[in-house]
PDB file of C-alpha atoms in Angstrom:
ATOM      1  CA  UNK R   1      40.512  82.499  64.558  1.00 77.00           C
ATOM      2  CA  UNK R   2      38.473  80.339  62.540  1.00 95.00           C
ATOM      3  CA  UNK R   3      36.804  81.287  59.244  1.00 96.00           C
ATOM      4  CA  UNK R   4      34.904  79.741  56.376  1.00 97.00           C
ATOM      5  CA  UNK R   5      35.395  80.087  52.501  1.00 97.00           C
ATOM      6  CA  UNK R   6      33.257  78.470  49.978  1.00 96.00           C
ATOM      7  CA  UNK R   7      35.294  77.220  46.975  1.00 92.00           C
ATOM      8  CA  UNK R   8      33.992  75.152  44.201  1.00 91.00           C
ATOM      9  CA  UNK R   9      30.834  74.562  46.387  1.00 93.00           C
ATOM     10  CA  UNK R  10      32.829  73.269  49.285  1.00 95.00           C
ATOM     11  CA  UNK R  11      32.292  75.167  52.506  1.00 97.00           C
ATOM     12  CA  UNK R  12      35.983  75.016  53.844  1.00 98.00           C
ATOM     13  CA  UNK R  13      36.970  75.865  57.435  1.00 98.00           C
ATOM     14  CA  UNK R  14      40.309  77.341  58.180  1.00 98.00           C
ATOM     15  CA  UNK R  15      42.289  78.745  61.028  1.00 98.00           C
ATOM     16  CA  UNK R  16      44.162  82.010  60.159  1.00 98.00           C
ATOM     17  CA  UNK R  17      46.792  84.022  62.344  1.00 98.00           C
ATOM     18  CA  UNK R  18      49.700  86.324  62.021  1.00 98.00           C
ATOM     19  CA  UNK R  19      50.808  88.691  59.258  1.00 97.00           C
ATOM     20  CA  UNK R  20      53.498  88.349  56.564  1.00 97.00           C
ATOM     21  CA  UNK R  21      54.247  85.903  53.902  1.00 97.00           C
ATOM     22  CA  UNK R  22      51.773  82.876  53.710  1.00 98.00           C
ATOM     23  CA  UNK R  23      52.227  79.579  55.228  1.00 98.00           C
ATOM     24  CA  UNK R  24      49.623  76.758  54.763  1.00 98.00           C
ATOM     25  CA  UNK R  25      49.598  73.946  57.078  1.00 98.00           C
ATOM     26  CA  UNK R  26      47.795  70.703  55.871  1.00 98.00           C
ATOM     27  CA  UNK R  27      46.805  68.318  58.699  1.00 98.00           C
ATOM     28  CA  UNK R  28      46.889  64.522  58.452  1.00 98.00           C
ATOM     29  CA  UNK R  29      44.194  62.053  57.675  1.00 97.00           C
ATOM     30  CA  UNK R  30      41.264  61.702  60.169  1.00 97.00           C
ATOM     31  CA  UNK R  31      42.334  64.746  62.167  1.00 98.00           C
ATOM     32  CA  UNK R  32      41.810  68.668  61.755  1.00 98.00           C
ATOM     33  CA  UNK R  33      43.618  71.902  61.957  1.00 98.00           C
ATOM     34  CA  UNK R  34      43.467  71.656  65.840  1.00 97.00           C
ATOM     35  CA  UNK R  35      46.433  69.163  65.407  1.00 98.00           C
ATOM     36  CA  UNK R  36      48.568  72.110  64.513  1.00 98.00           C
ATOM     37  CA  UNK R  37      47.974  73.953  67.898  1.00 98.00           C
ATOM     38  CA  UNK R  38      51.636  74.115  68.815  1.00 98.00           C
ATOM     39  CA  UNK R  39      52.771  75.419  65.375  1.00 98.00           C
ATOM     40  CA  UNK R  40      50.264  77.973  64.397  1.00 98.00           C
ATOM     41  CA  UNK R  41      51.241  80.570  67.224  1.00 98.00           C
ATOM     42  CA  UNK R  42      54.960  80.012  66.721  1.00 98.00           C
ATOM     43  CA  UNK R  43      54.788  80.382  63.093  1.00 98.00           C
ATOM     44  CA  UNK R  44      52.219  83.235  63.230  1.00 98.00           C
ATOM     45  CA  UNK R  45      54.967  85.413  64.848  1.00 98.00           C
ATOM     46  CA  UNK R  46      56.682  85.665  61.422  1.00 98.00           C
ATOM     47  CA  UNK R  47      53.990  84.604  58.842  1.00 98.00           C
ATOM     48  CA  UNK R  48      50.361  84.652  57.871  1.00 98.00           C
ATOM     49  CA  UNK R  49      49.354  81.080  58.635  1.00 98.00           C
ATOM     50  CA  UNK R  50      46.247  79.479  57.127  1.00 98.00           C
ATOM     51  CA  UNK R  51      45.266  75.932  58.538  1.00 98.00           C
ATOM     52  CA  UNK R  52      42.492  74.586  56.103  1.00 98.00           C
ATOM     53  CA  UNK R  53      40.398  71.599  57.064  1.00 98.00           C
ATOM     54  CA  UNK R  54      40.053  69.184  54.102  1.00 98.00           C
ATOM     55  CA  UNK R  55      36.793  67.755  52.817  1.00 97.00           C
ATOM     56  CA  UNK R  56      35.485  65.325  55.317  1.00 97.00           C
ATOM     57  CA  UNK R  57      37.682  66.382  57.990  1.00 98.00           C
ATOM     58  CA  UNK R  58      36.970  68.678  61.174  1.00 98.00           C
ATOM     59  CA  UNK R  59      34.409  71.446  60.344  1.00 98.00           C
ATOM     60  CA  UNK R  60      34.518  70.914  56.468  1.00 98.00           C
ATOM     61  CA  UNK R  61      31.700  68.573  55.266  1.00 98.00           C
ATOM     62  CA  UNK R  62      32.142  65.646  53.392  1.00 98.00           C
ATOM     63  CA  UNK R  63      31.543  65.436  49.590  1.00 96.00           C
ATOM     64  CA  UNK R  64      29.601  62.608  47.948  1.00 95.00           C
ATOM     65  CA  UNK R  65      32.267  60.071  46.384  1.00 95.00           C
ATOM     66  CA  UNK R  66      35.777  59.244  47.425  1.00 94.00           C
ATOM     67  CA  UNK R  67      38.288  61.037  49.491  1.00 95.00           C
ATOM     68  CA  UNK R  68      41.760  61.015  47.829  1.00 97.00           C
ATOM     69  CA  UNK R  69      44.746  63.101  47.898  1.00 97.00           C
ATOM     70  CA  UNK R  70      44.227  64.057  44.356  1.00 97.00           C
ATOM     71  CA  UNK R  71      40.704  65.526  45.057  1.00 97.00           C
ATOM     72  CA  UNK R  72      42.187  67.330  48.187  1.00 97.00           C
ATOM     73  CA  UNK R  73      44.984  68.818  46.069  1.00 98.00           C
ATOM     74  CA  UNK R  74      42.292  70.142  43.719  1.00 97.00           C
ATOM     75  CA  UNK R  75      40.341  71.738  46.856  1.00 97.00           C
ATOM     76  CA  UNK R  76      43.475  73.204  47.954  1.00 97.00           C
ATOM     77  CA  UNK R  77      44.456  74.792  44.820  1.00 97.00           C
ATOM     78  CA  UNK R  78      40.883  76.253  44.674  1.00 97.00           C
ATOM     79  CA  UNK R  79      41.399  77.381  48.283  1.00 97.00           C
ATOM     80  CA  UNK R  80      44.616  79.288  47.484  1.00 97.00           C
ATOM     81  CA  UNK R  81      43.363  80.874  44.448  1.00 96.00           C
ATOM     82  CA  UNK R  82      40.108  81.961  46.379  1.00 96.00           C
ATOM     83  CA  UNK R  83      42.248  83.618  49.069  1.00 94.00           C
ATOM     84  CA  UNK R  84      44.687  84.913  46.586  1.00 94.00           C
ATOM     85  CA  UNK R  85      47.737  84.107  48.776  1.00 91.00           C
ATOM     86  CA  UNK R  86      50.218  84.085  46.007  1.00 92.00           C
ATOM     87  CA  UNK R  87      52.937  81.493  46.336  1.00 97.00           C
ATOM     88  CA  UNK R  88      52.930  80.050  49.781  1.00 98.00           C
ATOM     89  CA  UNK R  89      55.153  78.079  52.050  1.00 98.00           C
ATOM     90  CA  UNK R  90      53.483  74.549  52.229  1.00 98.00           C
ATOM     91  CA  UNK R  91      53.556  72.307  55.174  1.00 98.00           C
ATOM     92  CA  UNK R  92      51.938  68.878  55.047  1.00 98.00           C
ATOM     93  CA  UNK R  93      51.825  66.152  57.781  1.00 98.00           C
ATOM     94  CA  UNK R  94      51.223  62.557  56.985  1.00 98.00           C
ATOM     95  CA  UNK R  95      48.489  62.292  54.488  1.00 98.00           C
ATOM     96  CA  UNK R  96      48.617  66.100  54.350  1.00 98.00           C
ATOM     97  CA  UNK R  97      51.963  65.809  52.956  1.00 98.00           C
ATOM     98  CA  UNK R  98      50.803  63.667  50.095  1.00 98.00           C
ATOM     99  CA  UNK R  99      48.456  66.392  49.366  1.00 98.00           C
ATOM    100  CA  UNK R 100      51.031  69.094  49.464  1.00 98.00           C
ATOM    101  CA  UNK R 101      53.309  67.146  47.305  1.00 98.00           C
ATOM    102  CA  UNK R 102      50.610  66.517  44.522  1.00 98.00           C
ATOM    103  CA  UNK R 103      49.951  70.295  44.652  1.00 98.00           C
ATOM    104  CA  UNK R 104      53.573  71.170  44.305  1.00 98.00           C
ATOM    105  CA  UNK R 105      54.048  68.849  41.294  1.00 98.00           C
ATOM    106  CA  UNK R 106      50.954  70.146  39.684  1.00 98.00           C
ATOM    107  CA  UNK R 107      50.990  73.733  40.601  1.00 97.00           C
ATOM    108  CA  UNK R 108      54.802  74.913  41.504  1.00 98.00           C
ATOM    109  CA  UNK R 109      53.726  78.327  40.870  1.00 97.00           C
ATOM    110  CA  UNK R 110      51.611  78.147  44.102  1.00 98.00           C
ATOM    111  CA  UNK R 111      54.401  76.928  46.415  1.00 98.00           C
ATOM    112  CA  UNK R 112      57.677  78.729  47.623  1.00 98.00           C
ATOM    113  CA  UNK R 113      58.867  76.017  49.907  1.00 98.00           C
ATOM    114  CA  UNK R 114      57.515  72.536  50.723  1.00 98.00           C
ATOM    115  CA  UNK R 115      57.822  70.624  53.991  1.00 99.00           C
ATOM    116  CA  UNK R 116      56.888  66.912  54.160  1.00 98.00           C
ATOM    117  CA  UNK R 117      56.327  65.641  57.714  1.00 98.00           C
ATOM    118  CA  UNK R 118      56.033  61.910  58.389  1.00 98.00           C
ATOM    119  CA  UNK R 119      55.153  61.384  54.695  1.00 98.00           C
ATOM    120  CA  UNK R 120      56.287  58.874  52.231  1.00 97.00           C
ATOM    121  CA  UNK R 121      55.776  58.717  48.424  1.00 98.00           C
ATOM    122  CA  UNK R 122      54.902  55.047  48.188  1.00 97.00           C
ATOM    123  CA  UNK R 123      53.312  52.387  50.330  1.00 96.00           C
ATOM    124  CA  UNK R 124      56.684  50.352  50.410  1.00 95.00           C
ATOM    125  CA  UNK R 125      58.053  53.292  52.436  1.00 96.00           C
ATOM    126  CA  UNK R 126      55.753  52.489  55.370  1.00 97.00           C
ATOM    127  CA  UNK R 127      56.900  50.575  58.343  1.00 97.00           C
ATOM    128  CA  UNK R 128      55.456  47.286  59.191  1.00 96.00           C
ATOM    129  CA  UNK R 129      53.882  48.744  62.297  1.00 96.00           C
ATOM    130  CA  UNK R 130      52.255  51.428  60.049  1.00 95.00           C
ATOM    131  CA  UNK R 131      50.880  48.820  57.727  1.00 93.00           C
ATOM    132  CA  UNK R 132      49.531  46.824  60.591  1.00 95.00           C
ATOM    133  CA  UNK R 133      47.533  49.444  62.243  1.00 94.00           C
ATOM    134  CA  UNK R 134      45.438  49.846  59.062  1.00 94.00           C
ATOM    135  CA  UNK R 135      44.093  46.476  59.977  1.00 94.00           C
ATOM    136  CA  UNK R 136      43.214  47.433  63.429  1.00 95.00           C
ATOM    137  CA  UNK R 137      39.906  49.010  62.485  1.00 95.00           C
ATOM    138  CA  UNK R 138      38.646  49.218  66.104  1.00 96.00           C
ATOM    139  CA  UNK R 139      41.777  51.122  67.349  1.00 95.00           C
ATOM    140  CA  UNK R 140      41.639  53.307  64.431  1.00 96.00           C
ATOM    141  CA  UNK R 141      37.998  54.207  64.733  1.00 97.00           C
ATOM    142  CA  UNK R 142      38.443  54.881  68.419  1.00 97.00           C
ATOM    143  CA  UNK R 143      41.269  57.304  67.610  1.00 96.00           C
ATOM    144  CA  UNK R 144      39.374  59.478  65.152  1.00 97.00           C
ATOM    145  CA  UNK R 145      35.678  59.113  66.155  1.00 98.00           C
ATOM    146  CA  UNK R 146      35.531  61.447  69.294  1.00 97.00           C
ATOM    147  CA  UNK R 147      37.090  64.426  67.418  1.00 96.00           C
ATOM    148  CA  UNK R 148      35.046  63.794  64.255  1.00 98.00           C
ATOM    149  CA  UNK R 149      31.724  63.499  66.042  1.00 97.00           C
ATOM    150  CA  UNK R 150      32.582  66.794  68.039  1.00 97.00           C
ATOM    151  CA  UNK R 151      33.237  68.922  65.063  1.00 97.00           C
ATOM    152  CA  UNK R 152      31.622  67.537  62.008  1.00 98.00           C
ATOM    153  CA  UNK R 153      28.827  69.449  60.283  1.00 97.00           C
ATOM    154  CA  UNK R 154      27.589  66.206  58.857  1.00 98.00           C
ATOM    155  CA  UNK R 155      26.759  64.860  62.220  1.00 97.00           C
ATOM    156  CA  UNK R 156      28.008  62.024  64.357  1.00 96.00           C
ATOM    157  CA  UNK R 157      26.142  59.487  62.544  1.00 97.00           C
ATOM    158  CA  UNK R 158      28.231  60.152  59.323  1.00 98.00           C
ATOM    159  CA  UNK R 159      31.494  58.821  60.736  1.00 98.00           C
ATOM    160  CA  UNK R 160      31.203  55.172  59.430  1.00 97.00           C
ATOM    161  CA  UNK R 161      30.714  56.635  55.879  1.00 98.00           C
ATOM    162  CA  UNK R 162      33.819  59.034  55.928  1.00 98.00           C
ATOM    163  CA  UNK R 163      36.009  56.588  57.953  1.00 98.00           C
ATOM    164  CA  UNK R 164      35.530  53.820  55.107  1.00 97.00           C
ATOM    165  CA  UNK R 165      36.773  56.596  52.864  1.00 98.00           C
ATOM    166  CA  UNK R 166      39.809  57.367  54.777  1.00 97.00           C
ATOM    167  CA  UNK R 167      40.677  53.663  55.081  1.00 97.00           C
ATOM    168  CA  UNK R 168      40.563  53.171  51.399  1.00 97.00           C
ATOM    169  CA  UNK R 169      42.810  56.176  50.815  1.00 97.00           C
ATOM    170  CA  UNK R 170      45.243  55.136  53.693  1.00 96.00           C
ATOM    171  CA  UNK R 171      45.544  51.693  52.149  1.00 96.00           C
ATOM    172  CA  UNK R 172      46.087  52.714  48.650  1.00 96.00           C
ATOM    173  CA  UNK R 173      48.125  55.893  49.009  1.00 97.00           C
ATOM    174  CA  UNK R 174      50.762  57.487  48.684  1.00 96.00           C
ATOM    175  CA  UNK R 175      51.318  56.306  45.296  1.00 96.00           C
ATOM    176  CA  UNK R 176      53.404  59.031  43.770  1.00 98.00           C
ATOM    177  CA  UNK R 177      56.804  57.427  43.544  1.00 97.00           C
ATOM    178  CA  UNK R 178      60.496  58.565  43.698  1.00 98.00           C
ATOM    179  CA  UNK R 179      60.716  59.235  39.878  1.00 98.00           C
ATOM    180  CA  UNK R 180      58.205  62.100  39.917  1.00 98.00           C
ATOM    181  CA  UNK R 181      60.302  64.204  42.406  1.00 98.00           C
ATOM    182  CA  UNK R 182      62.861  65.248  40.128  1.00 98.00           C
ATOM    183  CA  UNK R 183      60.345  67.692  38.759  1.00 98.00           C
ATOM    184  CA  UNK R 184      60.275  69.649  42.213  1.00 98.00           C
ATOM    185  CA  UNK R 185      61.682  73.073  41.433  1.00 96.00           C
ATOM    186  CA  UNK R 186      61.304  74.516  45.149  1.00 98.00           C
ATOM    187  CA  UNK R 187      63.450  73.829  48.214  1.00 98.00           C
ATOM    188  CA  UNK R 188      61.910  70.959  50.072  1.00 98.00           C
ATOM    189  CA  UNK R 189      62.325  69.788  53.812  1.00 98.00           C
ATOM    190  CA  UNK R 190      61.745  66.094  54.517  1.00 98.00           C
ATOM    191  CA  UNK R 191      61.177  65.675  58.266  1.00 98.00           C
ATOM    192  CA  UNK R 192      60.152  62.597  60.353  1.00 98.00           C
ATOM    193  CA  UNK R 193      60.616  61.072  63.809  1.00 98.00           C
ATOM    194  CA  UNK R 194      63.114  58.235  64.358  1.00 98.00           C
ATOM    195  CA  UNK R 195      60.307  55.927  65.598  1.00 98.00           C
ATOM    196  CA  UNK R 196      57.824  56.995  62.753  1.00 98.00           C
ATOM    197  CA  UNK R 197      55.637  55.243  60.233  1.00 97.00           C
ATOM    198  CA  UNK R 198      57.901  55.849  57.396  1.00 98.00           C
ATOM    199  CA  UNK R 199      61.165  54.018  56.992  1.00 98.00           C
ATOM    200  CA  UNK R 200      64.318  56.476  57.496  1.00 98.00           C
ATOM    201  CA  UNK R 201      65.882  55.030  54.499  1.00 97.00           C
ATOM    202  CA  UNK R 202      62.761  55.898  52.489  1.00 98.00           C
ATOM    203  CA  UNK R 203      62.786  59.507  53.691  1.00 98.00           C
ATOM    204  CA  UNK R 204      66.492  59.719  52.805  1.00 97.00           C
ATOM    205  CA  UNK R 205      65.550  58.331  49.216  1.00 97.00           C
ATOM    206  CA  UNK R 206      62.807  60.936  48.751  1.00 98.00           C
ATOM    207  CA  UNK R 207      65.400  63.790  49.982  1.00 98.00           C
ATOM    208  CA  UNK R 208      67.990  62.299  47.464  1.00 97.00           C
ATOM    209  CA  UNK R 209      65.468  62.265  44.610  1.00 98.00           C
ATOM    210  CA  UNK R 210      64.602  65.999  45.122  1.00 98.00           C
ATOM    211  CA  UNK R 211      66.989  68.563  43.508  1.00 97.00           C
ATOM    212  CA  UNK R 212      66.945  70.943  46.409  1.00 97.00           C
ATOM    213  CA  UNK R 213      66.105  69.069  49.695  1.00 97.00           C
ATOM    214  CA  UNK R 214      66.890  68.783  53.391  1.00 97.00           C
ATOM    215  CA  UNK R 215      66.552  65.821  55.594  1.00 98.00           C
ATOM    216  CA  UNK R 216      65.609  65.982  59.159  1.00 98.00           C
ATOM    217  CA  UNK R 217      65.160  62.968  61.639  1.00 98.00           C
ATOM    218  CA  UNK R 218      64.074  64.091  65.070  1.00 98.00           C
ATOM    219  CA  UNK R 219      65.398  61.978  67.978  1.00 98.00           C
ATOM    220  CA  UNK R 220      62.959  60.506  70.341  1.00 98.00           C
ATOM    221  CA  UNK R 221      59.889  61.097  68.285  1.00 98.00           C
ATOM    222  CA  UNK R 222      57.182  59.299  66.593  1.00 98.00           C
ATOM    223  CA  UNK R 223      54.609  60.088  63.929  1.00 98.00           C
ATOM    224  CA  UNK R 224      53.285  62.865  66.058  1.00 98.00           C
ATOM    225  CA  UNK R 225      56.657  64.690  66.469  1.00 98.00           C
ATOM    226  CA  UNK R 226      54.907  68.251  66.087  1.00 98.00           C
ATOM    227  CA  UNK R 227      53.061  67.485  69.190  1.00 98.00           C
ATOM    228  CA  UNK R 228      55.754  65.671  71.148  1.00 98.00           C
ATOM    229  CA  UNK R 229      58.732  68.091  70.510  1.00 98.00           C
ATOM    230  CA  UNK R 230      57.003  71.121  69.308  1.00 98.00           C
ATOM    231  CA  UNK R 231      59.739  73.677  70.183  1.00 98.00           C
ATOM    232  CA  UNK R 232      62.198  71.558  68.200  1.00 98.00           C
ATOM    233  CA  UNK R 233      59.976  71.166  65.268  1.00 98.00           C
ATOM    234  CA  UNK R 234      59.104  74.840  65.166  1.00 98.00           C
ATOM    235  CA  UNK R 235      62.828  75.792  65.349  1.00 98.00           C
ATOM    236  CA  UNK R 236      63.502  73.514  62.491  1.00 98.00           C
ATOM    237  CA  UNK R 237      60.474  74.906  60.487  1.00 98.00           C
ATOM    238  CA  UNK R 238      61.428  78.482  61.103  1.00 98.00           C
ATOM    239  CA  UNK R 239      65.021  77.803  60.143  1.00 98.00           C
ATOM    240  CA  UNK R 240      64.054  76.262  56.781  1.00 98.00           C
ATOM    241  CA  UNK R 241      61.556  78.981  55.945  1.00 98.00           C
ATOM    242  CA  UNK R 242      63.875  81.701  56.520  1.00 97.00           C
ATOM    243  CA  UNK R 243      65.032  83.620  53.523  1.00 95.00           C
ATOM    244  CA  UNK R 244      68.744  83.264  54.847  1.00 93.00           C
ATOM    245  CA  UNK R 245      70.127  79.767  54.707  1.00 92.00           C
ATOM    246  CA  UNK R 246      73.206  78.919  56.526  1.00 93.00           C
ATOM    247  CA  UNK R 247      75.847  77.924  53.592  1.00 94.00           C
ATOM    248  CA  UNK R 248      77.355  74.415  53.849  1.00 93.00           C
ATOM    249  CA  UNK R 249      80.964  74.466  54.636  1.00 96.00           C
ATOM    250  CA  UNK R 250      81.916  70.790  53.969  1.00 96.00           C
ATOM    251  CA  UNK R 251      79.253  69.002  51.991  1.00 94.00           C
ATOM    252  CA  UNK R 252      80.147  65.238  51.756  1.00 95.00           C
ATOM    253  CA  UNK R 253      77.277  63.662  50.030  1.00 93.00           C
ATOM    254  CA  UNK R 254      75.376  61.970  52.851  1.00 93.00           C
ATOM    255  CA  UNK R 255      72.249  61.669  50.658  1.00 92.00           C
ATOM    256  CA  UNK R 256      74.113  60.021  47.633  1.00 87.00           C
ATOM    257  CA  UNK R 257      73.468  56.331  46.926  1.00 73.00           C
ATOM    258  CA  UNK R 258      75.928  54.314  48.898  1.00 66.00           C
ATOM    259  CA  UNK R 259      77.921  51.741  47.029  1.00 59.00           C
ATOM    260  CA  UNK R 260      76.624  48.215  46.573  1.00 55.00           C
ATOM    261  CA  UNK R 261      77.913  45.648  49.176  1.00 49.00           C
ATOM    262  CA  UNK R 262      80.859  43.432  47.929  1.00 46.00           C
TER     263      UNK R 262
END
């Protein structure tokens, strides 16, 4: 079910479904809440699921000025406070993971658990193919234009304006870095596909830098693992979000830094 809430002057669209503890799903750059179609019903069997659409995405209008993860984190903080959800489980995918991470660092009181899907913390964590696609403007525009034009309240003619903002954000972010992650106090799940836009070694370094983190690499998946293997992704998400966590019987330090080669 889609609803709107106006926070700090921004009329924000969001999907909401289910009852229970709050879960907030943050879509990736250039897409919208519909990208979570395979996760919302599964999570809503156990939680109250909110899937907001960020500024300039989907049914939420653009705002004058740039689009950055910092500004979208501001919007999300205002959204959570307006809905008075209390601390929520926060799940961010791709650029949505950057937004979720910024919020968790700034307002840990609003986050119970954090999930980062296909989302690094610095540009050097991106694969060569991920970096190259940002120069293929025609292909990128073809991927995102149809859904934008179908839904945007700003009209189809606004796409070139917002697309230029997205490109700038994608080329400059994420820029958080590993050192900041030690401040995360909540449990974190770092999840990606084995053929993703983030180097697996980067995700391992991200998980290693977080005091309480888990790492999941999904076989046979890419940057769109939640669409490709939704049942597996949903099972992992529900396992991580559960109150009871299976105890580790023989932890052997897989995320420790390996010794330097001789």
